CSV table of C-alpha atoms in Angstrom, one decimal:
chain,number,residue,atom,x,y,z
A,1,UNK,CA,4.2,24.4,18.3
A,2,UNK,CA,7.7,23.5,18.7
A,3,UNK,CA,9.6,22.6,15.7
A,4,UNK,CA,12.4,21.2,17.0
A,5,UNK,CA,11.0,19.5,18.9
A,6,UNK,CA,8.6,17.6,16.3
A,7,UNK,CA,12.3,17.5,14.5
A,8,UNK,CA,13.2,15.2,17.0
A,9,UNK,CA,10.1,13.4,17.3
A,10,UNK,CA,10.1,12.5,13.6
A,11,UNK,CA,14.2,11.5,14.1
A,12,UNK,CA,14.0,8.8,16.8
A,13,UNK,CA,10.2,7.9,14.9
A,14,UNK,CA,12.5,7.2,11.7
A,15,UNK,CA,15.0,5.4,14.0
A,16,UNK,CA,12.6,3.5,16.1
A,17,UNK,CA,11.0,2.1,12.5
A,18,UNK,CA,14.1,1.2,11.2
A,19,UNK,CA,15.3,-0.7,14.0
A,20,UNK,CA,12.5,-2.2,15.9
A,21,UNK,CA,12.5,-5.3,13.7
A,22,UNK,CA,16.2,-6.1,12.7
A,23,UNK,CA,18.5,-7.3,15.6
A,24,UNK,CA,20.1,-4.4,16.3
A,25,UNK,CA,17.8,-3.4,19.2
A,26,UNK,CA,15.7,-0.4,18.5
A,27,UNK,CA,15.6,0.8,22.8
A,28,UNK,CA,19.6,0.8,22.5
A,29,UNK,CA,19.0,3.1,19.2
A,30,UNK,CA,16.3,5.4,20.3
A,31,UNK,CA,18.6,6.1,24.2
A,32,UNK,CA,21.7,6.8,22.0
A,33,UNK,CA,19.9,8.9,19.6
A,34,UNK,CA,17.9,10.6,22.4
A,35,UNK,CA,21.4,11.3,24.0
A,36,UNK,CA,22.7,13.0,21.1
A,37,UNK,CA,19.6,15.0,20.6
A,38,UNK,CA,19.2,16.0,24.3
A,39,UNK,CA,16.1,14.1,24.8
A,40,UNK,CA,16.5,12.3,27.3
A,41,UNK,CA,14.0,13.4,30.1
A,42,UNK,CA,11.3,10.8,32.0
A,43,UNK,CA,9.3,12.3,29.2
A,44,UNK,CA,11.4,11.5,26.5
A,45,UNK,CA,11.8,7.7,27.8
A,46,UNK,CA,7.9,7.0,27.6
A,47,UNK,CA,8.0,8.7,24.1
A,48,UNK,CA,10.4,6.1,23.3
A,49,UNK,CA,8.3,3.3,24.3
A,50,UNK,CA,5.0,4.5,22.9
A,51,UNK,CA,6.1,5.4,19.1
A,52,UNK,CA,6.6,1.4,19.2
A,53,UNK,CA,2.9,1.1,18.5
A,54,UNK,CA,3.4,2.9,15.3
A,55,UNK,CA,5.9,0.3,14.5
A,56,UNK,CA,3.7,-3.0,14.8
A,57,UNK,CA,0.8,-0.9,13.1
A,58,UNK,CA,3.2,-1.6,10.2
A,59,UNK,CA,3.0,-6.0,11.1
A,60,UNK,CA,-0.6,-5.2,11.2
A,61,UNK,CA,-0.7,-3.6,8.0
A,62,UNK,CA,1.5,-6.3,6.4
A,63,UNK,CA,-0.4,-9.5,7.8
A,64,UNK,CA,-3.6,-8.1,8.0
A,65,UNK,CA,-4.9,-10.9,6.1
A,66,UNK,CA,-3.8,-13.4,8.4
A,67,UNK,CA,-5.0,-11.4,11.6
A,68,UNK,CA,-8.8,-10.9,10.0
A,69,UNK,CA,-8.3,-14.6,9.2
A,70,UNK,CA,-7.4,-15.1,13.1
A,71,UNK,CA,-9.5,-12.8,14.7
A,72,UNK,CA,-12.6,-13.8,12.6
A,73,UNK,CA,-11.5,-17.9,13.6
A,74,UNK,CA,-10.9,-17.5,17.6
A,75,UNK,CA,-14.3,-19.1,18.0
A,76,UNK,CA,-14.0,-21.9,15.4
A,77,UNK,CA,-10.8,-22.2,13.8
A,78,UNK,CA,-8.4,-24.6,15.6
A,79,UNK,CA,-6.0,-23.5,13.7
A,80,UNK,CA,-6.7,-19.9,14.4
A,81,UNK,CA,-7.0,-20.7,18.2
A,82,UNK,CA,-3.9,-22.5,18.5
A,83,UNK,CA,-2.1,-19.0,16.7
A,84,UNK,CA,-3.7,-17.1,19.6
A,85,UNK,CA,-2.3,-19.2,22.4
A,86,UNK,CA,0.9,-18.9,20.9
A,87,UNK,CA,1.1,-15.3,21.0
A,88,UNK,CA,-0.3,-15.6,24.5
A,89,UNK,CA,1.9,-17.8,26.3
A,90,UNK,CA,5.4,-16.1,24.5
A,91,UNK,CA,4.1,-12.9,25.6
A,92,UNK,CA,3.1,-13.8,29.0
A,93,UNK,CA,7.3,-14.2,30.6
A,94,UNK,CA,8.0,-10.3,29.3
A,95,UNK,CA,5.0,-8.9,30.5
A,96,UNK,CA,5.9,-10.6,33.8
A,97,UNK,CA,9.1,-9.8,34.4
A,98,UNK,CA,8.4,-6.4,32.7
A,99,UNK,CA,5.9,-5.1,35.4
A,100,UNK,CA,8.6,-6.6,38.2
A,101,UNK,CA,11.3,-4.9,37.1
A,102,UNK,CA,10.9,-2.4,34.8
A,103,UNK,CA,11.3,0.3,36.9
A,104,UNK,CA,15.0,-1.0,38.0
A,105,UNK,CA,15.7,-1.7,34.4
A,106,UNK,CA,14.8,1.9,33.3
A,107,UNK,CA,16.9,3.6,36.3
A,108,UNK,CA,19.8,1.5,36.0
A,109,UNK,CA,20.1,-0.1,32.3
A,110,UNK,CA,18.4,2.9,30.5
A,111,UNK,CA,22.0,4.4,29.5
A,112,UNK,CA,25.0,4.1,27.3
A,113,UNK,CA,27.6,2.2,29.0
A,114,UNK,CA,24.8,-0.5,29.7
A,115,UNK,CA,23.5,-0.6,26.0
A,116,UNK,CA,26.8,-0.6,24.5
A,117,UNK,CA,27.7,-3.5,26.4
A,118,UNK,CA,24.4,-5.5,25.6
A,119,UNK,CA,25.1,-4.8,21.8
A,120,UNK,CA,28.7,-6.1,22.2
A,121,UNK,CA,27.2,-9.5,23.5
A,122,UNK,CA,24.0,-9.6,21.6
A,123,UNK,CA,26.6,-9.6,18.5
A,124,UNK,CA,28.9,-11.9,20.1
A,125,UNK,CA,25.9,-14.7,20.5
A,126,UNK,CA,24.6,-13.5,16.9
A,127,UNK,CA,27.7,-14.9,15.3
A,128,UNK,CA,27.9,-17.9,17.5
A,129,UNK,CA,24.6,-19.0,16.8
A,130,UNK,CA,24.6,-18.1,12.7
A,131,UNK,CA,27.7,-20.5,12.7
A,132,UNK,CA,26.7,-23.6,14.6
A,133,UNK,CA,25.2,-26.6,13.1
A,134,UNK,CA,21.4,-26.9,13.6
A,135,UNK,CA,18.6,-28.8,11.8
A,136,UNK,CA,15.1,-26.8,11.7
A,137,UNK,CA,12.4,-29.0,13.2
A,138,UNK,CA,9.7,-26.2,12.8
A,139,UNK,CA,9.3,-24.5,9.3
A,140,UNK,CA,6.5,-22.7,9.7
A,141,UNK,CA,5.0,-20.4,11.9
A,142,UNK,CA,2.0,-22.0,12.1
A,143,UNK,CA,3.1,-24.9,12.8
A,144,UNK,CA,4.4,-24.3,16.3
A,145,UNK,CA,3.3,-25.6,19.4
A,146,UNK,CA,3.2,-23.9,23.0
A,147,UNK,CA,6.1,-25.1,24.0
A,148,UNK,CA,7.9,-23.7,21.3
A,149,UNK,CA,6.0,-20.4,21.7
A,150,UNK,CA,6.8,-20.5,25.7
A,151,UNK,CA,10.5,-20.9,24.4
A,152,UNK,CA,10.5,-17.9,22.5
A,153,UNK,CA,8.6,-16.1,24.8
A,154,UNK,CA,11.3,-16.5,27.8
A,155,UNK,CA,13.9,-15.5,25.2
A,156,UNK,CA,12.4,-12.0,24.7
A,157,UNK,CA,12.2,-11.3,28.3
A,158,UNK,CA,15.7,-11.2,27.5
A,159,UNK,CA,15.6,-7.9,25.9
A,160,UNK,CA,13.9,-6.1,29.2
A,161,UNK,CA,17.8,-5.1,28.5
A,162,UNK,CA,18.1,-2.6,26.6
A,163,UNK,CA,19.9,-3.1,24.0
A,164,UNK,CA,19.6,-6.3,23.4
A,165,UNK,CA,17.0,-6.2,20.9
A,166,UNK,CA,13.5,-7.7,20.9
A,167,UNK,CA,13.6,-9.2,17.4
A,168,UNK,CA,16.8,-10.1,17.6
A,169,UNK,CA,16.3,-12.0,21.0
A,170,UNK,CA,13.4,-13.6,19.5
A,171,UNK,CA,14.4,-14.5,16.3
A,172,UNK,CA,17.9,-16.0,17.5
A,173,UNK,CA,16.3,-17.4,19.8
A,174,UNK,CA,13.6,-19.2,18.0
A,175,UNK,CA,16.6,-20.6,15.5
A,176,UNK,CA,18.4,-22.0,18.8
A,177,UNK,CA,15.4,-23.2,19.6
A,178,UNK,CA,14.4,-25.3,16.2
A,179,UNK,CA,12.5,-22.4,13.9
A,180,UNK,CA,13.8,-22.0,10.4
A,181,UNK,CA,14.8,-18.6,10.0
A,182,UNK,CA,11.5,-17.3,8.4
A,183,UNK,CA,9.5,-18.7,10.8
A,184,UNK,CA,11.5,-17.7,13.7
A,185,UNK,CA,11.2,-14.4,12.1
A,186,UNK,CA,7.5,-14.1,11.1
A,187,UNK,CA,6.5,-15.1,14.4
A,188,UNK,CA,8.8,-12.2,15.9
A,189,UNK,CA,6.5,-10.0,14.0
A,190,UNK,CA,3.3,-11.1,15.0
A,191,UNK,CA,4.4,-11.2,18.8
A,192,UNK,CA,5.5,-7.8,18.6
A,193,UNK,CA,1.6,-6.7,18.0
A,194,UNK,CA,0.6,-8.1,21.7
A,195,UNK,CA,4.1,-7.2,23.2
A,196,UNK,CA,4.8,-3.3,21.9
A,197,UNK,CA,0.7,-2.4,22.4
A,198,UNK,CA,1.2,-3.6,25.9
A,199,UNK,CA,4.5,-2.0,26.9
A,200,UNK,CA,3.0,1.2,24.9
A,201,UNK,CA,-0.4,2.0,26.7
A,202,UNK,CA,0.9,0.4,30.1
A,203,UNK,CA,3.8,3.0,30.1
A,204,UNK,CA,2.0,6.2,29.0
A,205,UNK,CA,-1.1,5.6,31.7
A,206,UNK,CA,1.1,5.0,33.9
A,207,UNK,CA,3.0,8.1,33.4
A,208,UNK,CA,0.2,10.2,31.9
A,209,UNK,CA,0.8,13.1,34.2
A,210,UNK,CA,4.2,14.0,32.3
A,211,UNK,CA,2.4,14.9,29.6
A,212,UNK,CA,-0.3,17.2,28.0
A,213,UNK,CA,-2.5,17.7,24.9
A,214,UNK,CA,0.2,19.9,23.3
A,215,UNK,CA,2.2,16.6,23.1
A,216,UNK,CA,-0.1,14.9,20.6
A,217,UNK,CA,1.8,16.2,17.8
A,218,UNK,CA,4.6,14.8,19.2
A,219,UNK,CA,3.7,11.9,19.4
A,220,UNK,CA,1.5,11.7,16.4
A,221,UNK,CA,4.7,12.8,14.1
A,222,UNK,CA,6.9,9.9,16.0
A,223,UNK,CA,4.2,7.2,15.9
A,224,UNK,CA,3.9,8.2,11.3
A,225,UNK,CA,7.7,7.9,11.3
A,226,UNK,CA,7.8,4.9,13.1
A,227,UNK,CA,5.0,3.5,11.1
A,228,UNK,CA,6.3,4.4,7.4
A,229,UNK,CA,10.1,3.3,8.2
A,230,UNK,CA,9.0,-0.2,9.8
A,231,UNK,CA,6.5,-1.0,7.1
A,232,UNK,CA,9.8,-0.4,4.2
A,233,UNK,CA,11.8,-2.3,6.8
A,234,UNK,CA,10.1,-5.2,7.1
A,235,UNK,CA,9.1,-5.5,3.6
A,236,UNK,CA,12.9,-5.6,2.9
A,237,UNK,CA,13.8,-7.9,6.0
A,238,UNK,CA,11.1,-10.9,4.7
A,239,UNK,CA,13.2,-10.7,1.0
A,240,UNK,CA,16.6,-10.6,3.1
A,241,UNK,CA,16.4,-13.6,5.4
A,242,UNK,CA,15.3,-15.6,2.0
A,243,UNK,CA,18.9,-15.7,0.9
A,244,UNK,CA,21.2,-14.2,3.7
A,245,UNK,CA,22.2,-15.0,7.6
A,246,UNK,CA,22.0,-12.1,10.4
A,247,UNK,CA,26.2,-12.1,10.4
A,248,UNK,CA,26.4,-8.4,8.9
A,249,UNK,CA,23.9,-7.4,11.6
A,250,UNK,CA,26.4,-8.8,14.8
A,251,UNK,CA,29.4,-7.1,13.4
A,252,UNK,CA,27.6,-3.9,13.2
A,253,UNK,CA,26.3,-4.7,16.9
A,254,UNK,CA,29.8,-5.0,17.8
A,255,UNK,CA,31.4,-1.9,16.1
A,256,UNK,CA,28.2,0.0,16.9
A,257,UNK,CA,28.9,-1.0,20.9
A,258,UNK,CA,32.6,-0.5,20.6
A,259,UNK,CA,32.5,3.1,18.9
A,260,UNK,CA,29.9,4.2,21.7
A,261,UNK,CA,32.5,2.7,24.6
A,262,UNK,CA,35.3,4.2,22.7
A,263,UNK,CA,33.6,7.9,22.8
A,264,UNK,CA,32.5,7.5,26.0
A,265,UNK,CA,35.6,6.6,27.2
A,266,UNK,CA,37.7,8.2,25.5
A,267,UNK,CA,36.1,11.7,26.0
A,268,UNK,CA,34.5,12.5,22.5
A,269,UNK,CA,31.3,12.1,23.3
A,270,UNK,CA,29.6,13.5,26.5
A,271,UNK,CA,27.1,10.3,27.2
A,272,UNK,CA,25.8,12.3,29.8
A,273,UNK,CA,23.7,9.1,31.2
A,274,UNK,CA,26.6,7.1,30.9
């Protein structure tokens, strides 16, 4: 067995729970820390995709009321069945555009220069949007219709950049789009079940020959981290966006970008996918 290995493994586990949710982008996280930890193979890319899962276990865990209320409704529940479709059609324009062109995205956007520059924008529209004027028409959740699940859904086909930040692309989104801040938020939760399961088991099968059974480990001890960091992150998230705006989070998009252009640039750092 490999300790440093696992070491690593439970690093960019921690990371990928502590970011997937906030809208900071948790891809952009897990290639910079892979950088810096020299993990940064074909292997170590599906790794980072497939520790997601461990992540929305943790949105199970949380809602797992409302998802045994859904699941047990999808053949008599309208209200149930109109929560299903939702997911549905916002998930449908990622997975889309995903199996089109994720294999240019991940050879040409998978690296530093790329992320830092999506986490420098993906601030920049943060603070524009958390300082217009805009009424919420949709309070709830459950209360949206397809169309504004459809409108959410092309938003996170956004963040097939990495760097951008699936939550964050959602969330903002949903608020430009009419959602009150909690329900553009709880609804990035639940459509991160459908949309980090499919990018999870899509990308390991299809690159199953990298690995072996002496990676389970590896994966089991990023998948726990993942799992245990999300679940205290999303707990505190839900009792942040009560009485705060996502402001702090753009200006640390922006330094976070800046510093990794400045090293980069500036020599400090070797980004050697830069």
């Amino acid at each position: 067995m490999d300790l440093a290995l696992l070491a690593k493994a439970l690093v960019l586990g921690v990371v990928e729970g502590l970011t997937e949710f906030l809208p900071v982008s948790s891809t952009g996280h897990l290639i910079l820390a892979g950088e810096l930890l020299d993990f940064n193979d074909e292997k170590a890319k599906v790794f980072e995709i497939v520790i997601q899962t461990g992540a929305m276990l943790a949105i199970v865990w949380e809602y797992r009321v409302k998802f045994r209320r859904v699941l047990g409704g999808l053949l008599s529940d309208s209200a149930a069945q109109r929560f299903a479709l939702n997911l549905l059609v916002a998930f449908l324009p990622a997975a889309v555009l995903g199996l089109a062109f994720g294999k240019l995205i991940k050879t040409y956007l998978f690296h530093a220069i790329p992320v830092a520059l999506a986490f420098i924008v993906g601030g920049v529209i943060i603070l524009w949007v958390e300082r217009r004027e805009r009424p919420a028409t949709v309070q709830d959740a459950d209360d949206m219709t397809w169309k504004d699940a459809l409108k959410v859904g092309i938003a996170q086909a956004f963040a097939l950049i990495p760097g951008t930040s699936r939550s964050g692309a959602t969330i903002i989104g949903g608020m430009i789009f009419g959602l009150s801040r909690r329900a553009a938020t709880e609804f990035s939760f639940f459509l991160a079940v459908p949309t980090l399961v499919a990018a999870g088991a899509y990308d390991f099968w299809k690159n199953r020959a990298l690995f072996n059974a002496g990676d389970s480990a590896m994966f089991a001890v990023g998948s726990i981290a993942a799992f245990v960091s999300a679940f205290l992150c999303v707990r505190w998230l839900l009792r942040y966006v009560a009485t705060h705006d996502f402001t702090p989070f753009a200006w640390y998009r922006i330094a976070f970008g800046a510093a990794v252009l400045a090293t980069a640039y500036g020599g400090q750092v070797s980004w050697s996918s830069a």
